Every structure is written in structure tokens, then in C-alpha cells.
PDB file of C-alpha atoms in Angstrom:
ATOM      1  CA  UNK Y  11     -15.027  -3.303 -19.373  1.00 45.00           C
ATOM      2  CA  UNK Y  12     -12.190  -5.278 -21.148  1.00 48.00           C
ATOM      3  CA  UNK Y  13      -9.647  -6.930 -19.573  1.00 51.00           C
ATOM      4  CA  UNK Y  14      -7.351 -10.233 -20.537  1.00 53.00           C
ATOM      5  CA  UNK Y  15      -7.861 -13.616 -19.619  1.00 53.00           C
ATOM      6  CA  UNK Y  16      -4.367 -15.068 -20.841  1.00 58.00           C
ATOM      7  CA  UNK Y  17      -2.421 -11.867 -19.258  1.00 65.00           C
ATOM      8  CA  UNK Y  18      -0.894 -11.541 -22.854  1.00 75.00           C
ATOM      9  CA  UNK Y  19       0.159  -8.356 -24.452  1.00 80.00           C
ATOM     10  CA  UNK Y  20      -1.196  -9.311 -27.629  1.00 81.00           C
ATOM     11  CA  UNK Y  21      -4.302  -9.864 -25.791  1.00 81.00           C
ATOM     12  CA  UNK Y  22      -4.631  -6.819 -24.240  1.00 82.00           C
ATOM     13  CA  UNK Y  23      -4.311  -5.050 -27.332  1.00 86.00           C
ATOM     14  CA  UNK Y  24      -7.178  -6.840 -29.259  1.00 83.00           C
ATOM     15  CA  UNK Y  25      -9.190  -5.898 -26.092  1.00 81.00           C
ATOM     16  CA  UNK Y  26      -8.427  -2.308 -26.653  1.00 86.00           C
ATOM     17  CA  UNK Y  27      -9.333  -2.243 -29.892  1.00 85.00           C
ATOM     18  CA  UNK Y  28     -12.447  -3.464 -29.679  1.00 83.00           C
ATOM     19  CA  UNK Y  29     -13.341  -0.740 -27.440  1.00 83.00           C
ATOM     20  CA  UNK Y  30     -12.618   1.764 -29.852  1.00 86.00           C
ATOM     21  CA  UNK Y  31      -9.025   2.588 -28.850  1.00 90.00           C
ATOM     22  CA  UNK Y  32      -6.601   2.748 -31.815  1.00 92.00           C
ATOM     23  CA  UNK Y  33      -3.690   0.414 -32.559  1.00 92.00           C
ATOM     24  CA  UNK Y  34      -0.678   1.534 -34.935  1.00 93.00           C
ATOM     25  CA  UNK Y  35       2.599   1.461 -35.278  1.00 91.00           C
ATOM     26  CA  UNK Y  36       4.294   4.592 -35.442  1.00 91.00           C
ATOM     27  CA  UNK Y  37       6.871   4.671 -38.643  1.00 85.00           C
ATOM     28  CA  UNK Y  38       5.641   1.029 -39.173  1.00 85.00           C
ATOM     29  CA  UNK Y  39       8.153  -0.386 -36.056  1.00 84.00           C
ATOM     30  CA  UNK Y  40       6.659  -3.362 -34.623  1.00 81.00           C
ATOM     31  CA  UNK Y  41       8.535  -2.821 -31.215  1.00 84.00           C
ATOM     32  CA  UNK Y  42       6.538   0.519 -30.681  1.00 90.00           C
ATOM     33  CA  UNK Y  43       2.684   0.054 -30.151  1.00 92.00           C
ATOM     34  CA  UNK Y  44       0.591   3.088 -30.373  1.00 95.00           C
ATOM     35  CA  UNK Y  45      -3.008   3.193 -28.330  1.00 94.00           C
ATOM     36  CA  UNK Y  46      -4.710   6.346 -28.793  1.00 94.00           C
ATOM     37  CA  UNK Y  47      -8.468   7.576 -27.952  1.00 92.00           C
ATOM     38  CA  UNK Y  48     -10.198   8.810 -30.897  1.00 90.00           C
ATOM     39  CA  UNK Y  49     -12.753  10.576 -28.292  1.00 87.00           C
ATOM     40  CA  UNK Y  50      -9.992  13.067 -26.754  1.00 89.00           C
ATOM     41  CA  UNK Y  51      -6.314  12.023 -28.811  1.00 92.00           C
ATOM     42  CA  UNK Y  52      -5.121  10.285 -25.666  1.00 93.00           C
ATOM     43  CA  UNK Y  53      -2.195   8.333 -26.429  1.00 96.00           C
ATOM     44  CA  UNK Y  54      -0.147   4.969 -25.060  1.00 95.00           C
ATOM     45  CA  UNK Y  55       3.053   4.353 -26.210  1.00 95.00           C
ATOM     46  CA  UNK Y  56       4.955   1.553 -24.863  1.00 91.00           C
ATOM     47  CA  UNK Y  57       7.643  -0.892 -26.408  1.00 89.00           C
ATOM     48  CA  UNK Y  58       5.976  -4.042 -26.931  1.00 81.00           C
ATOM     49  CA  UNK Y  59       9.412  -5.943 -27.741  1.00 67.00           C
ATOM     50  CA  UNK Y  60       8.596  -7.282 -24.546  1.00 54.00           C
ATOM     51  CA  UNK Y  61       5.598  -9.787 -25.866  1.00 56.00           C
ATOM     52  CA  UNK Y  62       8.013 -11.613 -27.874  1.00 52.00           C
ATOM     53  CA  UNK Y  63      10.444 -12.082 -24.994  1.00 54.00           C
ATOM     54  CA  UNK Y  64      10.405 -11.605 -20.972  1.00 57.00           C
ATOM     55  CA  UNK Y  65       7.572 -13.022 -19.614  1.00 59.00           C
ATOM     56  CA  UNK Y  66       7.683 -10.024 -17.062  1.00 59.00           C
ATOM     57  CA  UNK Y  67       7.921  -7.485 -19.137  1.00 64.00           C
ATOM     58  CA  UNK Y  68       4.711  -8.291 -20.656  1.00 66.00           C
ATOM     59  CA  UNK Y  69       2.734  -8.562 -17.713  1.00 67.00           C
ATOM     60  CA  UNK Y  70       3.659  -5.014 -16.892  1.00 77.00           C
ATOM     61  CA  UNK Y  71       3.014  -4.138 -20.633  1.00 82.00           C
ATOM     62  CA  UNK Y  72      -0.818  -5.660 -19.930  1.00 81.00           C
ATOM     63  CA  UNK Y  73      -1.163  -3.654 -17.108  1.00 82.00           C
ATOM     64  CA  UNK Y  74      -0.327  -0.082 -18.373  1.00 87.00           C
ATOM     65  CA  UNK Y  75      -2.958  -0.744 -21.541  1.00 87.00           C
ATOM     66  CA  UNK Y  76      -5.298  -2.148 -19.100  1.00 83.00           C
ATOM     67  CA  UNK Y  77      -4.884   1.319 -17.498  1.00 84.00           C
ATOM     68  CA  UNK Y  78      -5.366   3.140 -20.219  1.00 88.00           C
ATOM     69  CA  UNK Y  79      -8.300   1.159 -21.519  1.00 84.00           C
ATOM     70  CA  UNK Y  80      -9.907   1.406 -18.198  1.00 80.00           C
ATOM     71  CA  UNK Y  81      -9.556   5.845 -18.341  1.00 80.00           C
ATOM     72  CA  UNK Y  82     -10.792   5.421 -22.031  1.00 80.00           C
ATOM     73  CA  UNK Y  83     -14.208   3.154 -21.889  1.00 70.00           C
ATOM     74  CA  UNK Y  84     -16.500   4.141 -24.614  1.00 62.00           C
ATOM     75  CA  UNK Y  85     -18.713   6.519 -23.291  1.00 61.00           C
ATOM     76  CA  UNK Y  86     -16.263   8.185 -21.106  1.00 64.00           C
ATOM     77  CA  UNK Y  87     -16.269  11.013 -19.985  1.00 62.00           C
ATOM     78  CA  UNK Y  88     -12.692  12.915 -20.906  1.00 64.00           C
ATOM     79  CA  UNK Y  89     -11.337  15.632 -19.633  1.00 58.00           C
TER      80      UNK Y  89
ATOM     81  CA  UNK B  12      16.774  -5.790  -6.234  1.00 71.00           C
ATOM     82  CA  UNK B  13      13.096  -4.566  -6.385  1.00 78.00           C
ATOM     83  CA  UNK B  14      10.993  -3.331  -8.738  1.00 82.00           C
ATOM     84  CA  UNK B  15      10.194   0.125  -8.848  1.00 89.00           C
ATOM     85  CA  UNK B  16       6.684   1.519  -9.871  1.00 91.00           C
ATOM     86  CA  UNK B  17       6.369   5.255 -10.600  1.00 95.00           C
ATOM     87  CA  UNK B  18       4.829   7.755 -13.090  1.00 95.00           C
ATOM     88  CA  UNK B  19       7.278  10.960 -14.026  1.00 97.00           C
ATOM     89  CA  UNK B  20       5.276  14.140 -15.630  1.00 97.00           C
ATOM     90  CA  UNK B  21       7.245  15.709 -18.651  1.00 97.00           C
ATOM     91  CA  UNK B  22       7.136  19.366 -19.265  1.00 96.00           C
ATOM     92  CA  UNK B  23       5.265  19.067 -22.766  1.00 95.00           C
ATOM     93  CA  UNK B  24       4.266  15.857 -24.991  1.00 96.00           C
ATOM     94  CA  UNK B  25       7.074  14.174 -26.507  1.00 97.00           C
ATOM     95  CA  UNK B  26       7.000  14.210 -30.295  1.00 96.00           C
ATOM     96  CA  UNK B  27       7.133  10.375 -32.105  1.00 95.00           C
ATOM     97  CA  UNK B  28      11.563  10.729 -32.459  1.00 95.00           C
ATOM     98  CA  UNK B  29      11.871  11.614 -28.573  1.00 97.00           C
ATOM     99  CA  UNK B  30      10.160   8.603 -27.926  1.00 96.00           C
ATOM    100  CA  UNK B  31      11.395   6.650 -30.254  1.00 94.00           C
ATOM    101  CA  UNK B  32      15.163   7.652 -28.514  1.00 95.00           C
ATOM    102  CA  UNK B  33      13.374   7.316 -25.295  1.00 95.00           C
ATOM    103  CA  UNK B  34      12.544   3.522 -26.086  1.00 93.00           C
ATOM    104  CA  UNK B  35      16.320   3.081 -27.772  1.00 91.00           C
ATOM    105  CA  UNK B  36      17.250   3.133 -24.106  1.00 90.00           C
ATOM    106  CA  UNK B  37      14.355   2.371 -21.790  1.00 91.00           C
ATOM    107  CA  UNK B  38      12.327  -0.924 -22.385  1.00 88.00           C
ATOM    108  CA  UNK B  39      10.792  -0.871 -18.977  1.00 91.00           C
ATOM    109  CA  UNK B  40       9.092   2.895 -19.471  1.00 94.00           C
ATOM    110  CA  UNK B  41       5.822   3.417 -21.341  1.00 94.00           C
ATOM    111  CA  UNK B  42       4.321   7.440 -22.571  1.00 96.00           C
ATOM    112  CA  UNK B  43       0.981   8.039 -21.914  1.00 96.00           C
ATOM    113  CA  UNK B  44      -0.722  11.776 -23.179  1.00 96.00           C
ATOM    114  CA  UNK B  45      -3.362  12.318 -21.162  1.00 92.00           C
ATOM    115  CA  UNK B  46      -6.577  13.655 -22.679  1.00 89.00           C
ATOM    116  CA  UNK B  47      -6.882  16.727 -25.363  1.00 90.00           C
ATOM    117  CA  UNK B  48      -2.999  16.332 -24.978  1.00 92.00           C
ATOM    118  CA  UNK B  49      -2.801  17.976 -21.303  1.00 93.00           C
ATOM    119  CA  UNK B  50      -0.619  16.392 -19.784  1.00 94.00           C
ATOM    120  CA  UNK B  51       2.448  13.910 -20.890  1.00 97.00           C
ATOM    121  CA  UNK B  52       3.760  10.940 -18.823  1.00 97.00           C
ATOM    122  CA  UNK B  53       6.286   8.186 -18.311  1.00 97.00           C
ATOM    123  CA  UNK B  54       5.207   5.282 -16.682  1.00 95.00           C
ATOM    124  CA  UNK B  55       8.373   3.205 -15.384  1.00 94.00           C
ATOM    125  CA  UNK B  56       8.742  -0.105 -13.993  1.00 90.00           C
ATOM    126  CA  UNK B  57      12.101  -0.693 -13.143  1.00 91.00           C
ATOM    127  CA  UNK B  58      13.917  -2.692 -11.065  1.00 88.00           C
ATOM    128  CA  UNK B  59      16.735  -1.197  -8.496  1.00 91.00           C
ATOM    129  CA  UNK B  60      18.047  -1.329  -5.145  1.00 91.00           C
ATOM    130  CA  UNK B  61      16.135   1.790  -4.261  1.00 92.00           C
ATOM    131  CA  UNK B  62      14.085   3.874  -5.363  1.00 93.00           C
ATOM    132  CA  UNK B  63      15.639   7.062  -5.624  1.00 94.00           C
ATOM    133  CA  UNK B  64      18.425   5.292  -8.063  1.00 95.00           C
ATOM    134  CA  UNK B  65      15.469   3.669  -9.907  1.00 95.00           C
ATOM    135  CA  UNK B  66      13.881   7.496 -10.731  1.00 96.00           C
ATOM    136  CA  UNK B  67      17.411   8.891 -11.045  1.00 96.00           C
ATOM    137  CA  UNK B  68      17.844   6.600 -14.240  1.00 96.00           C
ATOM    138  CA  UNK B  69      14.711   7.158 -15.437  1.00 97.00           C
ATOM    139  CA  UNK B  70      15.149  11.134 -15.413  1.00 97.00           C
ATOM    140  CA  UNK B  71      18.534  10.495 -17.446  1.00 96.00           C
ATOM    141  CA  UNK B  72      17.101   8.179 -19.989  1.00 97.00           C
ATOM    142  CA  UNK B  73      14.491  11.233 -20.235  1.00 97.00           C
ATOM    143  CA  UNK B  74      17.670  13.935 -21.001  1.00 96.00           C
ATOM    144  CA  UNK B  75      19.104  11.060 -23.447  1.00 96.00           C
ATOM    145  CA  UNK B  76      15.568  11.582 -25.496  1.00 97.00           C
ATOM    146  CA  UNK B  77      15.634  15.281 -24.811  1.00 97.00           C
ATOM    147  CA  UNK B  78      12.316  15.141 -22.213  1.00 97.00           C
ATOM    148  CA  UNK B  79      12.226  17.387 -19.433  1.00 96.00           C
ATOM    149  CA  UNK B  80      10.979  16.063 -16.205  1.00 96.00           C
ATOM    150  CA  UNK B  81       9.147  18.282 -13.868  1.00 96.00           C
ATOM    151  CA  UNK B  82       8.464  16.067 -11.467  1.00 95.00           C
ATOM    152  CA  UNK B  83       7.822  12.368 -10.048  1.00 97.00           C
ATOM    153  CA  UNK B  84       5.064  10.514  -8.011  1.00 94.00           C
ATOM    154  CA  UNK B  85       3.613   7.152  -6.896  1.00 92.00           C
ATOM    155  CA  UNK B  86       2.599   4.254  -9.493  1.00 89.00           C
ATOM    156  CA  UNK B  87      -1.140   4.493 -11.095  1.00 82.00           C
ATOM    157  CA  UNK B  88      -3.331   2.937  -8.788  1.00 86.00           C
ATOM    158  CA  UNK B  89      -4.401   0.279 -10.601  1.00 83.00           C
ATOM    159  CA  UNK B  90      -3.020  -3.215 -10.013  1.00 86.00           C
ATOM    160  CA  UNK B  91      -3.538  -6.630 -11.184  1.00 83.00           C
ATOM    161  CA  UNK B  92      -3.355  -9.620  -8.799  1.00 85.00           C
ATOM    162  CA  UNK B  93       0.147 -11.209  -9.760  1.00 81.00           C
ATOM    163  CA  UNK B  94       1.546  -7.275  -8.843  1.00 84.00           C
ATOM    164  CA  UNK B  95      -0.331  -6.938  -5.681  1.00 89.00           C
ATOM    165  CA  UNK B  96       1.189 -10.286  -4.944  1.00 88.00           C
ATOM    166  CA  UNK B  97       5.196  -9.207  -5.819  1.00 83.00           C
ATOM    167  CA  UNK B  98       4.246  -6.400  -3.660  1.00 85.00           C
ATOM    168  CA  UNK B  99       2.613  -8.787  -0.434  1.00 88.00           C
ATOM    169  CA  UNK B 100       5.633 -11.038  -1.006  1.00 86.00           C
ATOM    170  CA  UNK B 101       3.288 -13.740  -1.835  1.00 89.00           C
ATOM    171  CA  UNK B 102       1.674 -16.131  -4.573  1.00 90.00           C
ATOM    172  CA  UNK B 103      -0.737 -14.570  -6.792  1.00 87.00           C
ATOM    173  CA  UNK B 104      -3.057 -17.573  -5.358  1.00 90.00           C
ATOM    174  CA  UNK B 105      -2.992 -16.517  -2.211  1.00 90.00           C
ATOM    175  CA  UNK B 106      -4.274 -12.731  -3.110  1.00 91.00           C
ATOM    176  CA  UNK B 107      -6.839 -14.729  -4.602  1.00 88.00           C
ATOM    177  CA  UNK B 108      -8.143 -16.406  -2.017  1.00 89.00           C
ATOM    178  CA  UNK B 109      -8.528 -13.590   0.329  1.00 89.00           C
ATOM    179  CA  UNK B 110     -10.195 -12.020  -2.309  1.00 87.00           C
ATOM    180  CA  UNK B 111     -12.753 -14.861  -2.683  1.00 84.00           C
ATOM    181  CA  UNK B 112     -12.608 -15.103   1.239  1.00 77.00           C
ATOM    182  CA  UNK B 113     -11.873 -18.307   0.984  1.00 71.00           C
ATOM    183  CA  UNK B 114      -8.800 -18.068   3.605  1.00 64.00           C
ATOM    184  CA  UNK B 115     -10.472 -15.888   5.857  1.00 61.00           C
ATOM    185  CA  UNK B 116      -8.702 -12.902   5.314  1.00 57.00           C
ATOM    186  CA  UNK B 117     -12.327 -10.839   4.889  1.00 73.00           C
ATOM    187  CA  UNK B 118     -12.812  -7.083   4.250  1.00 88.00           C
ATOM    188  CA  UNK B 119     -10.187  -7.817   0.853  1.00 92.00           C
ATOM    189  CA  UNK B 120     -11.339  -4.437  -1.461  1.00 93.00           C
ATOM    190  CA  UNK B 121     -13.528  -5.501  -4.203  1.00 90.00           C
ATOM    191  CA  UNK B 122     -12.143  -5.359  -7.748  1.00 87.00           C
ATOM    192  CA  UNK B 123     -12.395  -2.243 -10.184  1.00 83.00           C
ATOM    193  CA  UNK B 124     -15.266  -2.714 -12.720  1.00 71.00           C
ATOM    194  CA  UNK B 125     -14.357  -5.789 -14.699  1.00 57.00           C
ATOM    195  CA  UNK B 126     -15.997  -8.713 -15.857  1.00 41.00           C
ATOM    196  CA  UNK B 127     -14.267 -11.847 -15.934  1.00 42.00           C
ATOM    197  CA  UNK B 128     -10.810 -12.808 -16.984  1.00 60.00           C
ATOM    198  CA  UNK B 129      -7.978 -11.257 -14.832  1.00 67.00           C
ATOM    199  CA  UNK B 130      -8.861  -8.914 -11.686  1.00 78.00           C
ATOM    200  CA  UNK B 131      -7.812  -5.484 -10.976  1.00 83.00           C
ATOM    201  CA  UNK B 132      -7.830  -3.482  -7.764  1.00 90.00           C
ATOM    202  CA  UNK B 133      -7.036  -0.003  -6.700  1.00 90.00           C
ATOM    203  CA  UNK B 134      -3.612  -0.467  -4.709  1.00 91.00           C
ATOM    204  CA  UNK B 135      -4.878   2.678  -2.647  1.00 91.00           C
ATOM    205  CA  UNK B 136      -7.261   0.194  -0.991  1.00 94.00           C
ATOM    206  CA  UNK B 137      -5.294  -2.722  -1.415  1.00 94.00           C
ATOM    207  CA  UNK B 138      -2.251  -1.297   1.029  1.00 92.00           C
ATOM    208  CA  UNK B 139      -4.388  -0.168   3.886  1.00 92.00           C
ATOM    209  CA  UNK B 140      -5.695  -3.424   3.827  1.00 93.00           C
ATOM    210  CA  UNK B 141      -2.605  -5.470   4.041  1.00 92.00           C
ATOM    211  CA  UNK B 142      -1.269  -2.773   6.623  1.00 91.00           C
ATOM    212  CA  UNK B 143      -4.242  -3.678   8.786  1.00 91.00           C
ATOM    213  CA  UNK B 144      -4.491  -6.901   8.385  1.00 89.00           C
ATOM    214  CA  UNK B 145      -1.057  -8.512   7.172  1.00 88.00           C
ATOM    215  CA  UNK B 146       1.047  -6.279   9.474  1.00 87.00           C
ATOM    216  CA  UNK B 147       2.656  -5.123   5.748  1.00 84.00           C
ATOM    217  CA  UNK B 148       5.498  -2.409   6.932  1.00 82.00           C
ATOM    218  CA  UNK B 149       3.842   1.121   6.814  1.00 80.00           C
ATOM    219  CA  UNK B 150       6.478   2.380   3.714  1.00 79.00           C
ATOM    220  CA  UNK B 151       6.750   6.256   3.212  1.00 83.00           C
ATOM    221  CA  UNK B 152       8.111   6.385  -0.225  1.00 87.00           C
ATOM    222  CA  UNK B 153       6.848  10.349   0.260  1.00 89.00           C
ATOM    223  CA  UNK B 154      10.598  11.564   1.294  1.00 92.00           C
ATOM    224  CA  UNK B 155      11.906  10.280  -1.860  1.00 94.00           C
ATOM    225  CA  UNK B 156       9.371  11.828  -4.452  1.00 95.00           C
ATOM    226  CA  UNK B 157      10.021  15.510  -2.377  1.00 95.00           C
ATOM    227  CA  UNK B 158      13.509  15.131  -2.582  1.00 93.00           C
ATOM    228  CA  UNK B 159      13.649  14.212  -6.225  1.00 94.00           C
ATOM    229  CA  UNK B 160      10.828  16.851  -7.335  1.00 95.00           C
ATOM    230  CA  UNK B 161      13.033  19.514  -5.597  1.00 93.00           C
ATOM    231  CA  UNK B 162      16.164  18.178  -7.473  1.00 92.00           C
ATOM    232  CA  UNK B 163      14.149  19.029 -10.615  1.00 93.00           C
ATOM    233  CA  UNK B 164      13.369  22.381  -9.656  1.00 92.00           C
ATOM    234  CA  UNK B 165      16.698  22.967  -9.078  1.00 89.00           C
ATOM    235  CA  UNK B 166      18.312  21.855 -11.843  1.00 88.00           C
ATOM    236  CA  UNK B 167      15.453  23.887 -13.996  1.00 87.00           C
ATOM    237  CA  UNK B 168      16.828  26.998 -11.949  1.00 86.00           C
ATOM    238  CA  UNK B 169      20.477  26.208 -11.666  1.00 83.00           C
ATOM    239  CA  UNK B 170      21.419  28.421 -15.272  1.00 83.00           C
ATOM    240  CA  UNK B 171      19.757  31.634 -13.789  1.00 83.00           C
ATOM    241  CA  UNK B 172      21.501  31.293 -10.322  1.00 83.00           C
ATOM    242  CA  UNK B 173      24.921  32.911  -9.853  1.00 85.00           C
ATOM    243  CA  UNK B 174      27.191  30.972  -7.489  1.00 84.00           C
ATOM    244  CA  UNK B 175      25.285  27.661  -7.586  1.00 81.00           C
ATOM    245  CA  UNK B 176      27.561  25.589  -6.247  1.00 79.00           C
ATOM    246  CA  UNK B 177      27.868  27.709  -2.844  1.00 83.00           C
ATOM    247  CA  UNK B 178      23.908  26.796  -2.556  1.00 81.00           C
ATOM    248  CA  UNK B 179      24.459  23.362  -3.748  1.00 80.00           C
ATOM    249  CA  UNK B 180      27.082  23.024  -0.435  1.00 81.00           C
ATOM    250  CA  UNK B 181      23.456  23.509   1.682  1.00 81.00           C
ATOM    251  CA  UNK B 182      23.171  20.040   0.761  1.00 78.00           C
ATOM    252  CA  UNK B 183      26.616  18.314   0.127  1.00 79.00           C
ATOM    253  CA  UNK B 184      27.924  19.471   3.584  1.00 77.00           C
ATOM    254  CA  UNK B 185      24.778  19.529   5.249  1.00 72.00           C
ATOM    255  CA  UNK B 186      24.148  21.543   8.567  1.00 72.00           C
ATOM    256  CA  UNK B 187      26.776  21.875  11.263  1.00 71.00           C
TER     257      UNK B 187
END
């Protein structure tokens, strides 16, 4: 199961996306990450302004993908 | 000022410009669709003196994007050590070490599933550990979700009500 070993947002998305979860960025903003399961269409969207700036922010950026990374493992059951 | 950890439920999923409005306002919320698109979520981390002002804000950055809000509840259960640690009041190092045992603080949960790199835990084991053994004040955050979830049923029936504001005095003058 993926998880980060710098805590950085960044991070945490390169994780996701090498389990299979989708990165974009909706109307090509780079302050709007898009996660999204190609298994059942389930979809992150958080601001991800935050990586560039407060350290905080981040932190609780990495946690919400690590959420959604950990309900969307490859093999999954989704319902 | 603390920071305030809960997930709001909208009424449908937001389309890409609602959350694009939504994030105009809001840096500390993230939207999360759940699967097959069945249910649609805000995830807020925000920091307030309570936490009924803390979802208050929240549910009018929500009206701002044109979401409805049908109702509130705890944080996702998953936690990382530094968080478990702002919660404790206490070093991330220190939640390490009673996980390790290393400070003898045994019976710490065991993490979720993941290999290396940074630990996660399920806060719903987490709490009733530090409870028990920290002495960590029982907090019943319960009263607050209730009262909020019944302010958005009201305000989803206040247009089809006639005389609203004589049922609204239930609460503003309260009982004799």
C-alpha cells in the first residue's frame, strides 16, 4: 500500500499514480489536482496551492490523498 | 485557535465550476466523490475557536459555490502520526515511541496496512487509547454535529413553513 516517506504533496501524488489512480488538472489549473479511480470514477479534488507554500497545509493535503489512495488500492473492492 | 477536522455530505456531486468557486474561497477544504459517484463530500481542516464556527464557515463557503449541505460528521478516521500528535498535544516523536513501545506506553493500536515510510492509524483506536491510558479529556463533539445537521434540515424546510420565525423563537428565546 503506498504511502510517503518525505510527507510531501508532490509525493503523495506520484504514489497515487502508480497505483493506478489518475492525476489531472481540471481546465489545466495547477492549483486544482484531480485524483480519480478509473475502477469506480471516484474522485479527489483538493487545492494543491498548498505544496508550494504552508508547510501545514500540505501535510493535511498528504493525508486526504493518502485517504483516498488507501479506499482505492488496486484490487479493491468498490462499492 | 484549533484545528478543526470534519467531513460535510453535499446533496449531489459538485460539477468542475462549483468547485472551482468552492476552492476561490476555501484552501483548507478538499471534494471527494465517493464510488460510482454516490455520494459527494467536503473534507475540511480548518482552524477556529470552536467547532461549531469552524462548520458554520464551511457550510457558507459551500452556498458561495452553490453546494447544498445536508449534513456534517466527524473527520475520516485515518490519521498520520504528526496529526495524532497535534491532537495528544505532543511531539510527533513521542507518538512514535509508544508506538514502537519504546516508552512503555504498550497496547498503542497497530498501524493501518502500510509498508514503510510514514505511519497511519485509525483515530477510532487511537482515542480510546489515549483516553485510557493518557487520561486525554473524554470530548463529545456529538452535540455539535446534531445541532448543526438539524440547522440544515431546517433551513432546507424553512421556504415551505408559514410563520418561521415564530418556530425559530423555540430556539432564540429558549424555554421558560
Amino acid at each position: 500500500m503506498p504511502t510517503t516517506t518525505s510527507g510531501s504533496l508532490s509525493e503523495a501524488f506520484v504514489i497515487a499514480a502508480r497505483t493506478g489512480l489518475r492525476l489531472t488538472h481540471p481546465d489545466g489549473r495547477r492549483d486544482w489536482s484531480r485524483l480519480s479511480c478509473p475502477a469506480c470514477g471516484a474522485v479527489l479534488d483538493l487545492p494543491t496551492s498548498a505544496d508550494r507554500g504552508d508547510g501545514l497545509a500540505a501535510a493535511r493535503g498528504v493525508r486526504r490523498v493518502t485517504g483516498f489512495v488507501f479506499r482505492h488500492q488496486p484490487g479493491q473492492v468498490h462499492r | 485557535m484549533m484545528m478543526r477536522q470534519f467531513v460535510l455530505r453535499l446533496a449531489q456531486p459538485p460539477v468542475d465550476a462549483q468547485v472551482g468557486r468552492l476552492f476561490a474561497g476555501a484552501q483548507d477544504v478538499c471534494v471527494e466523490v465517493g464510488a460510482f459517484r454516490r455520494w459527494a463530500a467536503v473534507l475540511t481542516d480548518r482552524g477556529s475557536p470552536t467547532l461549531a464556527s469552524a462548520v458554520t464557515s464551511t457550510v457558507r463557503d459551500l452556498d458561495a459555490a452553490g453546494l447544498v449541505a445536508i449534513d456534517v460528521g466527524p473527520d475520516e478516521d485515518i490519521v498520520p502520526v504528526p496529526l495524532i500528535a497535534e491532537r495528544l498535544g505532543c511531539h510527533p516523536r513521542r507518538v512514535r515511541r509508544w508506538a514502537s513501545g519504546e516508552s512503555g506506553r504498550c497496547g498503542f493500536p497497530t498501524p493501518v496496512d502500510l509498508p514503510g515510510g510514514m505511519a497511519h492509524y485509525r483515530w477510532s483506536e487511537v482515542e480510546p487509547w489515549a483516553i485510557a491510558r493518557l487520561g486525554l479529556a473524554r470530548v463529545d463533539l456529538m452535540p455539535v454535529f446534531v445541532a448543526v445537521n438539524l440547522s440544515l434540515r431546517l433551513r432546507m424546510l424553512v421556504p415551505g413553513v408559514d410563520g418561521m420565525q415564530t418556530v425559530m423563537s423555540l430556539i432564540s428565546d429558549g424555554p421558560p
